[in-house]
PDB file of C-alpha atoms (C1' of nucleotides) in Angstrom:
ATOM      1  CA  MET S 222      10.169  -4.035 -13.686  1.00 92.00           C
ATOM      2  CA  LEU S 223      13.589  -5.542 -13.024  1.00 95.00           C
ATOM      3  CA  PRO S 224      15.401  -2.773 -11.166  1.00 95.00           C
ATOM      4  CA  ASN S 225      18.503  -4.652 -10.111  1.00 95.00           C
ATOM      5  CA  ALA S 226      19.109  -7.361 -12.707  1.00 95.00           C
ATOM      6  CA  ALA S 227      19.177  -7.581 -16.481  1.00 95.00           C
ATOM      7  CA  PRO S 228      16.478  -9.968 -17.759  1.00 95.00           C
ATOM      8  CA  GLU S 229      19.039 -12.324 -19.316  1.00 96.00           C
ATOM      9  CA  HIS S 230      21.051 -12.460 -16.120  1.00 96.00           C
ATOM     10  CA  LEU S 231      18.001 -13.129 -14.002  1.00 97.00           C
ATOM     11  CA  GLU S 232      16.829 -15.892 -16.310  1.00 96.00           C
ATOM     12  CA  ALA S 233      20.235 -17.559 -16.437  1.00 97.00           C
ATOM     13  CA  THR S 234      20.697 -17.317 -12.666  1.00 97.00           C
ATOM     14  CA  VAL S 235      17.319 -18.663 -11.660  1.00 97.00           C
ATOM     15  CA  ARG S 236      16.933 -21.400 -14.258  1.00 97.00           C
ATOM     16  CA  GLY S 237      16.891 -24.865 -12.753  1.00 97.00           C
ATOM     17  CA  LEU S 238      16.916 -23.796  -9.102  1.00 98.00           C
ATOM     18  CA  THR S 239      14.446 -25.267  -6.621  1.00 97.00           C
ATOM     19  CA  VAL S 240      12.262 -22.924  -4.584  1.00 97.00           C
ATOM     20  CA  GLN S 241      13.020 -23.759  -0.983  1.00 98.00           C
ATOM     21  CA  THR S 242      11.156 -21.111   0.997  1.00 97.00           C
ATOM     22  CA  VAL S 243       8.400 -18.567   0.502  1.00 97.00           C
ATOM     23  CA  ASP S 244       8.223 -15.740   2.988  1.00 97.00           C
ATOM     24  CA  ARG S 245       7.159 -12.121   3.379  1.00 95.00           C
ATOM     25  CA  ARG S 246       8.692  -8.964   4.780  1.00 97.00           C
ATOM     26  CA  GLY S 247       6.515  -5.856   4.676  1.00 96.00           C
ATOM     27  CA  LYS S 248       4.912  -5.885   1.245  1.00 96.00           C
ATOM     28  CA  TYR S 249       7.795  -7.811  -0.306  1.00 97.00           C
ATOM     29  CA  LEU S 250       7.309 -11.477  -1.199  1.00 97.00           C
ATOM     30  CA  LEU S 251      10.538 -13.436  -0.743  1.00 97.00           C
ATOM     31  CA  MET S 252      11.235 -16.618  -2.671  1.00 98.00           C
ATOM     32  CA  GLY S 253      14.331 -18.391  -1.419  1.00 98.00           C
ATOM     33  CA  LEU S 254      15.993 -20.511  -4.104  1.00 98.00           C
ATOM     34  CA  GLU S 255      18.848 -22.970  -3.880  1.00 98.00           C
ATOM     35  CA  GLY S 256      22.312 -21.523  -3.484  1.00 97.00           C
ATOM     36  CA  ASP S 257      21.343 -18.457  -1.464  1.00 98.00           C
ATOM     37  CA  CYS S 258      19.522 -16.926  -4.424  1.00 98.00           C
ATOM     38  CA  TRP S 259      16.446 -14.771  -3.795  1.00 98.00           C
ATOM     39  CA  LEU S 260      13.598 -13.682  -6.033  1.00 97.00           C
ATOM     40  CA  VAL S 261      11.647 -10.822  -4.496  1.00 97.00           C
ATOM     41  CA  VAL S 262       8.320  -9.456  -5.732  1.00 97.00           C
ATOM     42  CA  HIS S 263       6.525  -6.241  -4.820  1.00 97.00           C
ATOM     43  CA  ARG S 264       3.017  -6.016  -6.296  1.00 95.00           C
ATOM     44  CA  LYS S 265       2.651  -2.257  -5.731  1.00 95.00           C
ATOM     45  CA  MET S 266      -0.749  -0.909  -6.776  1.00 91.00           C
ATOM     46  CA  SER S 267      -2.109  -3.314  -9.346  1.00 93.00           C
ATOM     47  CA  GLY S 268       0.040  -6.439  -9.472  1.00 95.00           C
ATOM     48  CA  ASN S 269      -1.360  -9.942  -9.086  1.00 95.00           C
ATOM     49  CA  LEU S 270       0.473 -13.253  -8.893  1.00 96.00           C
ATOM     50  CA  LEU S 271      -1.562 -15.959 -10.572  1.00 95.00           C
ATOM     51  CA  LEU S 272      -0.974 -19.682 -10.780  1.00 94.00           C
ATOM     52  CA  HIS S 273      -1.517 -21.070 -14.286  1.00 93.00           C
ATOM     53  CA  GLU S 274      -1.170 -24.413 -15.966  1.00 92.00           C
ATOM     54  CA  ALA S 275       1.499 -24.571 -18.653  1.00 87.00           C
ATOM     55  CA  GLY S 276       0.077 -23.585 -21.981  1.00 84.00           C
ATOM     56  CA  ASP S 277      -2.672 -21.359 -20.582  1.00 86.00           C
ATOM     57  CA  ALA S 278      -2.597 -18.134 -22.553  1.00 90.00           C
ATOM     58  CA  PRO S 279      -1.221 -15.387 -20.315  1.00 91.00           C
ATOM     59  CA  ALA S 280      -3.661 -12.680 -19.332  1.00 92.00           C
ATOM     60  CA  PRO S 281      -3.142  -9.203 -20.747  1.00 92.00           C
ATOM     61  CA  HIS S 282      -0.454  -7.259 -18.829  1.00 94.00           C
ATOM     62  CA  THR S 283       1.497 -10.385 -17.895  1.00 95.00           C
ATOM     63  CA  HIS S 284       5.067  -9.143 -17.592  1.00 95.00           C
ATOM     64  CA  PHE S 285       6.878 -11.992 -15.892  1.00 95.00           C
ATOM     65  CA  ALA S 286       6.421 -15.737 -15.500  1.00 95.00           C
ATOM     66  CA  LEU S 287       8.128 -18.592 -13.711  1.00 95.00           C
ATOM     67  CA  ARG S 288       7.635 -22.063 -15.135  1.00 95.00           C
ATOM     68  CA  PHE S 289       7.958 -24.969 -12.711  1.00 95.00           C
ATOM     69  CA  GLU S 290       8.568 -28.647 -13.222  1.00 94.00           C
ATOM     70  CA  GLY S 291       5.247 -30.383 -13.589  1.00 91.00           C
ATOM     71  CA  GLY S 292       3.685 -27.627 -15.626  1.00 92.00           C
ATOM     72  CA  ALA S 293       2.625 -24.969 -13.139  1.00 95.00           C
ATOM     73  CA  GLU S 294       3.423 -21.356 -13.987  1.00 95.00           C
ATOM     74  CA  LEU S 295       3.402 -18.330 -11.725  1.00 96.00           C
ATOM     75  CA  HIS S 296       2.445 -15.214 -13.688  1.00 96.00           C
ATOM     76  CA  PHE S 297       2.928 -11.638 -12.561  1.00 96.00           C
ATOM     77  CA  VAL S 298       0.085  -9.596 -14.052  1.00 95.00           C
ATOM     78  CA  ASP S 299       0.330  -5.871 -13.490  1.00 94.00           C
ATOM     79  CA  PRO S 300      -1.628  -3.364 -15.608  1.00 93.00           C
ATOM     80  CA  ARG S 301      -0.008  -0.282 -14.119  1.00 93.00           C
ATOM     81  CA  LYS S 302       3.518  -1.660 -14.343  1.00 94.00           C
ATOM     82  CA  PHE S 303       4.485  -0.336 -10.928  1.00 94.00           C
ATOM     83  CA  GLY S 304       5.280  -3.837  -9.666  1.00 96.00           C
ATOM     84  CA  ARG S 305       8.904  -4.935  -9.344  1.00 97.00           C
ATOM     85  CA  VAL S 306      10.863  -8.198  -9.326  1.00 97.00           C
ATOM     86  CA  TYR S 307      14.309  -8.157  -7.692  1.00 97.00           C
ATOM     87  CA  LEU S 308      17.097 -10.691  -7.737  1.00 97.00           C
ATOM     88  CA  PHE S 309      19.516 -10.996  -4.806  1.00 97.00           C
ATOM     89  CA  GLU S 310      22.424 -13.384  -4.900  1.00 97.00           C
ATOM     90  CA  SER S 311      22.884 -13.616  -1.169  1.00 97.00           C
ATOM     91  CA  ARG S 312      20.794 -13.350   1.955  1.00 97.00           C
ATOM     92  CA  ALA S 313      23.098 -10.592   3.179  1.00 97.00           C
ATOM     93  CA  ARG S 314      22.315  -8.392   0.164  1.00 96.00           C
ATOM     94  CA  LEU S 315      18.619  -9.101   0.510  1.00 97.00           C
ATOM     95  CA  ASP S 316      18.714  -8.198   4.200  1.00 96.00           C
ATOM     96  CA  ALA S 317      20.589  -4.970   3.457  1.00 95.00           C
ATOM     97  CA  PHE S 318      17.930  -4.023   0.914  1.00 96.00           C
ATOM     98  CA  LEU S 319      15.085  -4.816   3.288  1.00 96.00           C
ATOM     99  CA  SER S 320      16.532  -3.205   6.379  1.00 95.00           C
ATOM    100  CA  ASP S 321      17.153   0.006   4.409  1.00 94.00           C
ATOM    101  CA  ARG S 322      13.460   0.224   3.671  1.00 95.00           C
ATOM    102  CA  LEU S 323      11.442  -1.521   6.334  1.00 96.00           C
ATOM    103  CA  GLY S 324      10.784  -1.031  10.025  1.00 95.00           C
ATOM    104  CA  LEU S 325       9.122  -3.311  12.567  1.00 95.00           C
ATOM    105  CA  GLU S 326       6.765  -6.085  11.521  1.00 96.00           C
ATOM    106  CA  PRO S 327       3.438  -5.324  13.222  1.00 96.00           C
ATOM    107  CA  LEU S 328       2.623  -9.029  13.552  1.00 96.00           C
ATOM    108  CA  ALA S 329       6.003 -10.145  14.823  1.00 96.00           C
ATOM    109  CA  ASP S 330       8.229  -7.440  16.286  1.00 93.00           C
ATOM    110  CA  LEU S 331       5.805  -4.946  17.716  1.00 94.00           C
ATOM    111  CA  THR S 332       5.697  -4.438  21.467  1.00 95.00           C
ATOM    112  CA  ALA S 333       4.584  -1.457  23.523  1.00 96.00           C
ATOM    113  CA  ARG S 334       8.167  -0.793  24.515  1.00 96.00           C
ATOM    114  CA  ARG S 335       9.444  -0.850  20.941  1.00 96.00           C
ATOM    115  CA  LEU S 336       6.583   1.304  19.689  1.00 96.00           C
ATOM    116  CA  THR S 337       7.311   3.865  22.374  1.00 95.00           C
ATOM    117  CA  ALA S 338      10.988   3.995  21.493  1.00 94.00           C
ATOM    118  CA  HIS S 339      10.235   4.118  17.802  1.00 93.00           C
ATOM    119  CA  ILE S 340       7.660   6.892  17.965  1.00 95.00           C
ATOM    120  CA  ARG S 341       9.772   9.253  20.055  1.00 93.00           C
ATOM    121  CA  GLY S 342      10.672  12.411  18.177  1.00 92.00           C
ATOM    122  CA  ARG S 343       8.217  11.657  15.380  1.00 94.00           C
ATOM    123  CA  ARG S 344       6.361  14.915  15.106  1.00 92.00           C
ATOM    124  CA  GLY S 345       4.557  14.137  11.841  1.00 94.00           C
ATOM    125  CA  ARG S 346       0.981  13.061  11.493  1.00 95.00           C
ATOM    126  CA  LEU S 347      -0.074   9.584  12.532  1.00 96.00           C
ATOM    127  CA  LYS S 348      -1.480   8.695   9.129  1.00 96.00           C
ATOM    128  CA  SER S 349       1.774   9.629   7.382  1.00 96.00           C
ATOM    129  CA  LEU S 350       3.760   7.658   9.909  1.00 96.00           C
ATOM    130  CA  LEU S 351       1.623   4.544   9.406  1.00 96.00           C
ATOM    131  CA  LEU S 352       2.213   4.798   5.651  1.00 96.00           C
ATOM    132  CA  ASN S 353       5.963   5.080   6.214  1.00 96.00           C
ATOM    133  CA  GLN S 354       7.326   1.566   5.657  1.00 95.00           C
ATOM    134  CA  ARG S 355      10.451   2.394   7.644  1.00 95.00           C
ATOM    135  CA  PHE S 356       8.257   2.875  10.703  1.00 95.00           C
ATOM    136  CA  LEU S 357       5.992  -0.153  10.524  1.00 96.00           C
ATOM    137  CA  ALA S 358       6.308  -2.490   7.551  1.00 96.00           C
ATOM    138  CA  GLY S 359       3.366  -3.524   5.442  1.00 95.00           C
ATOM    139  CA  ILE S 360       0.628  -1.014   6.243  1.00 96.00           C
ATOM    140  CA  GLY S 361      -0.951   0.700   3.226  1.00 95.00           C
ATOM    141  CA  ASN S 362      -3.633   3.313   2.779  1.00 95.00           C
ATOM    142  CA  ILE S 363      -6.643   1.103   3.513  1.00 95.00           C
ATOM    143  CA  TYR S 364      -5.268  -0.514   6.649  1.00 96.00           C
ATOM    144  CA  ALA S 365      -3.861   2.780   7.958  1.00 96.00           C
ATOM    145  CA  ASP S 366      -7.354   4.268   8.007  1.00 96.00           C
ATOM    146  CA  GLU S 367      -8.871   1.109   9.473  1.00 96.00           C
ATOM    147  CA  ILE S 368      -6.229   0.978  12.213  1.00 97.00           C
ATOM    148  CA  LEU S 369      -6.768   4.623  13.189  1.00 97.00           C
ATOM    149  CA  TRP S 370     -10.551   4.152  13.248  1.00 97.00           C
ATOM    150  CA  GLU S 371     -10.187   1.069  15.426  1.00 97.00           C
ATOM    151  CA  ALA S 372      -7.774   2.873  17.764  1.00 97.00           C
ATOM    152  CA  ARG S 373     -10.011   5.985  17.847  1.00 97.00           C
ATOM    153  CA  LEU S 374      -7.097   8.228  16.872  1.00 97.00           C
ATOM    154  CA  HIS S 375      -7.302  11.242  14.562  1.00 96.00           C
ATOM    155  CA  PRO S 376      -5.144  10.764  11.434  1.00 96.00           C
ATOM    156  CA  GLU S 377      -3.598  14.223  11.885  1.00 95.00           C
ATOM    157  CA  ARG S 378      -2.512  13.673  15.473  1.00 96.00           C
ATOM    158  CA  ALA S 379       1.176  14.353  15.985  1.00 96.00           C
ATOM    159  CA  ALA S 380       2.620  10.885  16.505  1.00 96.00           C
ATOM    160  CA  ASP S 381       4.751  11.798  19.507  1.00 95.00           C
ATOM    161  CA  SER S 382       1.756  13.348  21.282  1.00 96.00           C
ATOM    162  CA  LEU S 383       0.142   9.966  21.969  1.00 96.00           C
ATOM    163  CA  THR S 384      -0.346   8.994  25.585  1.00 96.00           C
ATOM    164  CA  PRO S 385       0.725   5.509  26.709  1.00 96.00           C
ATOM    165  CA  PRO S 386      -2.842   4.146  26.570  1.00 96.00           C
ATOM    166  CA  GLU S 387      -3.257   5.628  23.099  1.00 97.00           C
ATOM    167  CA  ARG S 388      -0.092   3.903  21.965  1.00 96.00           C
ATOM    168  CA  VAL S 389      -1.412   0.624  23.291  1.00 96.00           C
ATOM    169  CA  ARG S 390      -4.638   1.151  21.366  1.00 97.00           C
ATOM    170  CA  LEU S 391      -2.626   1.826  18.211  1.00 97.00           C
ATOM    171  CA  LEU S 392      -0.556  -1.300  18.705  1.00 97.00           C
ATOM    172  CA  HIS S 393      -3.555  -3.542  19.311  1.00 97.00           C
ATOM    173  CA  ALA S 394      -5.468  -2.005  16.407  1.00 97.00           C
ATOM    174  CA  ALA S 395      -2.536  -2.523  14.035  1.00 97.00           C
ATOM    175  CA  ARG S 396      -2.308  -6.195  14.932  1.00 97.00           C
ATOM    176  CA  GLY S 397      -6.052  -6.744  15.004  1.00 97.00           C
ATOM    177  CA  ILE S 398      -6.825  -5.061  11.689  1.00 97.00           C
ATOM    178  CA  LEU S 399      -4.018  -6.869   9.864  1.00 96.00           C
ATOM    179  CA  GLU S 400      -4.848 -10.254  11.380  1.00 97.00           C
ATOM    180  CA  ALA S 401      -8.517  -9.911  10.484  1.00 97.00           C
ATOM    181  CA  ALA S 402      -7.692  -8.813   6.934  1.00 95.00           C
ATOM    182  CA  ILE S 403      -5.373 -11.786   6.469  1.00 95.00           C
ATOM    183  CA  GLU S 404      -8.029 -14.105   7.874  1.00 96.00           C
ATOM    184  CA  ARG S 405     -10.401 -12.710   5.221  1.00 95.00           C
ATOM    185  CA  ARG S 406      -7.836 -13.237   2.478  1.00 94.00           C
ATOM    186  CA  GLY S 407      -7.253  -9.560   1.761  1.00 93.00           C
ATOM    187  CA  THR S 408      -9.183  -6.523   0.581  1.00 93.00           C
ATOM    188  CA  THR S 409     -10.343  -6.590  -3.036  1.00 91.00           C
ATOM    189  CA  PHE S 410     -11.127  -3.166  -4.438  1.00 80.00           C
ATOM    190  CA  ALA S 411      -9.924  -2.728  -7.965  1.00 73.00           C
ATOM    191  CA  GLY S 412      -8.410  -6.029  -8.818  1.00 83.00           C
ATOM    192  CA  TYR S 413      -6.582  -7.784  -6.011  1.00 89.00           C
ATOM    193  CA  VAL S 414      -6.950 -11.566  -6.140  1.00 91.00           C
ATOM    194  CA  ASP S 415      -4.921 -14.416  -4.723  1.00 93.00           C
ATOM    195  CA  GLU S 416      -2.928 -16.906  -6.776  1.00 92.00           C
ATOM    196  CA  THR S 417      -6.060 -18.907  -7.593  1.00 92.00           C
ATOM    197  CA  GLY S 418      -7.946 -15.820  -8.743  1.00 91.00           C
ATOM    198  CA  ALA S 419     -10.105 -15.664  -5.592  1.00 91.00           C
ATOM    199  CA  ARG S 420     -11.137 -12.280  -4.253  1.00 92.00           C
ATOM    200  CA  GLY S 421     -10.682 -11.269  -0.626  1.00 93.00           C
ATOM    201  CA  GLU S 422     -13.550 -10.630   1.775  1.00 93.00           C
ATOM    202  CA  ASN S 423     -12.162  -7.810   3.879  1.00 93.00           C
ATOM    203  CA  GLN S 424     -13.699  -5.046   1.735  1.00 92.00           C
ATOM    204  CA  GLN S 425     -17.033  -6.045   3.290  1.00 93.00           C
ATOM    205  CA  HIS S 426     -15.722  -5.240   6.746  1.00 94.00           C
ATOM    206  CA  LEU S 427     -14.152  -1.806   6.249  1.00 95.00           C
ATOM    207  CA  ARG S 428     -15.284   0.758   8.785  1.00 96.00           C
ATOM    208  CA  ALA S 429     -13.593   3.915   7.564  1.00 95.00           C
ATOM    209  CA  TYR S 430     -11.846   3.531   4.207  1.00 94.00           C
ATOM    210  CA  GLY S 431     -13.999   4.736   1.323  1.00 93.00           C
ATOM    211  CA  ARG S 432     -17.100   5.319   3.463  1.00 94.00           C
ATOM    212  CA  THR S 433     -17.559   9.067   2.856  1.00 92.00           C
ATOM    213  CA  GLY S 434     -20.864  10.233   4.353  1.00 92.00           C
ATOM    214  CA  LEU S 435     -21.868   6.786   5.615  1.00 93.00           C
ATOM    215  CA  PRO S 436     -22.610   6.478   9.326  1.00 95.00           C
ATOM    216  CA  CYS S 437     -19.745   5.565  11.622  1.00 96.00           C
ATOM    217  CA  LEU S 438     -20.421   2.011  12.785  1.00 96.00           C
ATOM    218  CA  ARG S 439     -19.551   3.026  16.355  1.00 97.00           C
ATOM    219  CA  CYS S 440     -21.325   6.356  16.809  1.00 97.00           C
ATOM    220  CA  GLY S 441     -23.429   7.033  13.706  1.00 96.00           C
ATOM    221  CA  ARG S 442     -21.727  10.294  12.731  1.00 95.00           C
ATOM    222  CA  PRO S 443     -20.951  10.482   8.977  1.00 94.00           C
ATOM    223  CA  ILE S 444     -17.453   9.379   7.985  1.00 94.00           C
ATOM    224  CA  GLN S 445     -15.412  12.267   6.624  1.00 94.00           C
ATOM    225  CA  ARG S 446     -12.805  12.287   3.847  1.00 93.00           C
ATOM    226  CA  ILE S 447      -9.715  14.479   3.920  1.00 93.00           C
ATOM    227  CA  VAL S 448      -6.392  14.286   2.103  1.00 93.00           C
ATOM    228  CA  ILE S 449      -3.137  13.587   3.949  1.00 93.00           C
ATOM    229  CA  ALA S 450       0.152  13.059   2.135  1.00 89.00           C
ATOM    230  CA  GLN S 451      -1.761  13.050  -1.166  1.00 90.00           C
ATOM    231  CA  ARG S 452      -3.773  10.042  -0.022  1.00 93.00           C
ATOM    232  CA  GLY S 453      -7.487   9.857   0.588  1.00 93.00           C
ATOM    233  CA  THR S 454      -8.064   9.542   4.328  1.00 95.00           C
ATOM    234  CA  TRP S 455     -11.327   8.525   5.947  1.00 95.00           C
ATOM    235  CA  PHE S 456     -12.151   8.871   9.630  1.00 95.00           C
ATOM    236  CA  CYS S 457     -14.974   9.519  12.078  1.00 96.00           C
ATOM    237  CA  PRO S 458     -14.825  13.132  13.294  1.00 95.00           C
ATOM    238  CA  ARG S 459     -16.552  12.199  16.560  1.00 96.00           C
ATOM    239  CA  CYS S 460     -14.757   8.991  17.557  1.00 96.00           C
ATOM    240  CA  GLN S 461     -11.359  10.145  16.287  1.00 97.00           C
ATOM    241  CA  LYS S 462     -10.849  13.483  17.973  1.00 94.00           C
ATOM    242  CA  ARG S 463      -7.666  15.458  17.450  1.00 88.00           C
ATOM    243  CA  GLY S 464      -7.332  16.082  21.169  1.00 74.00           C
ATOM    244  CA  GLY S 465      -7.322  12.456  22.204  1.00 46.00           C
ATOM    245  CA  THR S 466     -10.231  11.605  24.477  1.00 43.00           C
ATOM    246  CA  SER S 467     -13.069  10.042  22.585  1.00 42.00           C
ATOM    247  CA  PRO S 468     -16.577   8.892  23.511  1.00 39.00           C
ATOM    248  CA  GLY S 469     -15.868   5.175  23.550  1.00 38.00           C
ATOM    249  CA  ARG S 470     -13.354   5.750  26.346  1.00 35.00           C
ATOM    250  CA  ARG S 471     -13.691   5.005  30.067  1.00 28.00           C
TER     251      ARG S 471
ATOM    252  C1'  DC P 132      12.611  15.147  10.712  1.00 89.57           C
ATOM    253  C1'  DC P 133       8.776  16.550   7.926  1.00 89.57           C
ATOM    254  C1'  DA P 134       5.584  18.319   4.165  1.00 89.57           C
ATOM    255  C1'  DC P 135       4.670  18.604  -0.465  1.00 89.57           C
ATOM    256  C1'  DG P 136       4.708  17.707  -5.390  1.00 89.57           C
ATOM    257  C1'  DA P 137       6.165  15.056  -9.243  1.00 89.57           C
ATOM    258  C1'  DT P 138       6.838  10.649 -11.167  1.00 89.57           C
ATOM    259  C1'  DC P 139       6.305   5.908 -12.839  1.00 89.57           C
ATOM    260  C1'  DC P 140       1.610   3.550 -15.684  1.00 89.57           C
ATOM    261  C1'  DT P 141      -3.213   2.000 -17.095  1.00 89.57           C
ATOM    262  C1'  DG P 142      -8.109   1.395 -16.101  1.00 89.57           C
ATOM    263  C1'  DC P 143     -12.233   2.907 -14.302  1.00 89.57           C
ATOM    264  C1'  DT P 144     -15.815   6.205 -13.380  1.00 89.57           C
ATOM    265  C1'  DA P 145     -18.119  10.525 -12.395  1.00 89.57           C
ATOM    266  C1'  DG P 146     -19.542  14.345 -14.629  1.00 89.57           C
ATOM    267  C1'  DC P 147     -20.369  17.010 -18.473  1.00 89.57           C
TER     268       DC P 147
ATOM    269  C1'  DT Y 177     -23.817   7.788 -25.881  1.00 89.57           C
ATOM    270  C1'  DG Y 178     -19.237   9.522 -25.844  1.00 89.57           C
ATOM    271  C1'  DC Y 179     -15.510  12.025 -24.189  1.00 89.57           C
ATOM    272  C1'  DT Y 180     -12.291  13.449 -20.614  1.00 89.57           C
ATOM    273  C1'  DA Y 181     -10.445  14.797 -16.219  1.00 89.57           C
ATOM    274  C1'  DG Y 182      -9.409  12.956 -12.104  1.00 89.57           C
ATOM    275  C1'  DC Y 183      -8.515   9.371  -9.200  1.00 89.57           C
ATOM    276  C1'  DA Y 184      -6.617   4.766  -7.586  1.00 89.57           C
ATOM    277  C1'  DG Y 185      -4.351  -0.394  -2.978  1.00 89.57           C
ATOM    278  C1'  DG Y 186       2.762   2.390  -3.530  1.00 89.57           C
ATOM    279  C1'  DA Y 187       7.278   4.120  -3.122  1.00 89.57           C
ATOM    280  C1'  DT Y 188      10.984   7.213  -4.293  1.00 89.57           C
ATOM    281  C1'  DC Y 189      13.202  11.481  -5.228  1.00 89.57           C
ATOM    282  C1'  DG Y 190      13.984  16.416  -5.058  1.00 89.57           C
ATOM    283  C1'  DT Y 191      12.949  20.796  -2.864  1.00 89.57           C
ATOM    284  C1'  DG Y 192      12.123  23.661   0.964  1.00 89.57           C
TER     285       DG Y 192
END
DNA sequence: CCACGATCCTGCTAGC
DNA sequence: TGCTAGCAGGATCGTG
């Protein structure tokens, strides 16, 4: 789980340094330590970061822990072992890593003008594009489906075929879905919990993801499941027409 | 630029 | 009840 640092090197480098900042870029958690040193965590599919008291027995599948002065410990628990912890020894190297992988932040950088410029020449399907972290950073399978449902856009629409009003709908849906999910402290399906072990609430508000056969909450038509880019994809075949115009319009 | 499949892992569950 | 195949919130790489 340490792709860019040997465990001994990471431990020796980080030991004794104060955590000065905690931030996020896409799905990467950024811990800024003294001396321009950066610990970066990606939870991938099954990782959880849990705050423990010193001496608490680590949960099964605990692969990494930081012990702080005063006795708190931050444990990285990840059954599937897809999660990763990176060490960067300067902000410049961290930024190079991030900018290689991540596009615009939907909650910070996204404007209609930038979306328009960014989407030009993208002939792939909307769903695939939303999952592409180099396009927009931080959107995963659940929120991609929720965003497209909210925007009333078919997941297989060619991205560069969107009209200006459709792009505005996509932009507003991306912001709105992510803001609401954050407000509800995340979406807990299999095991996601926050650092205190608390589950999110957003799974109670999903309108497309996982709702095969259940009535669309806008029009009543059953939600349909297809597969795009090897990922389950849920949408309303009436509200999210391939061609564009949908019943909620006008 | 894009689609697809394989890959890294373990846990859960639907179906037999 | 017990077994097993298939699937899962992600990202990367190779092939075409």
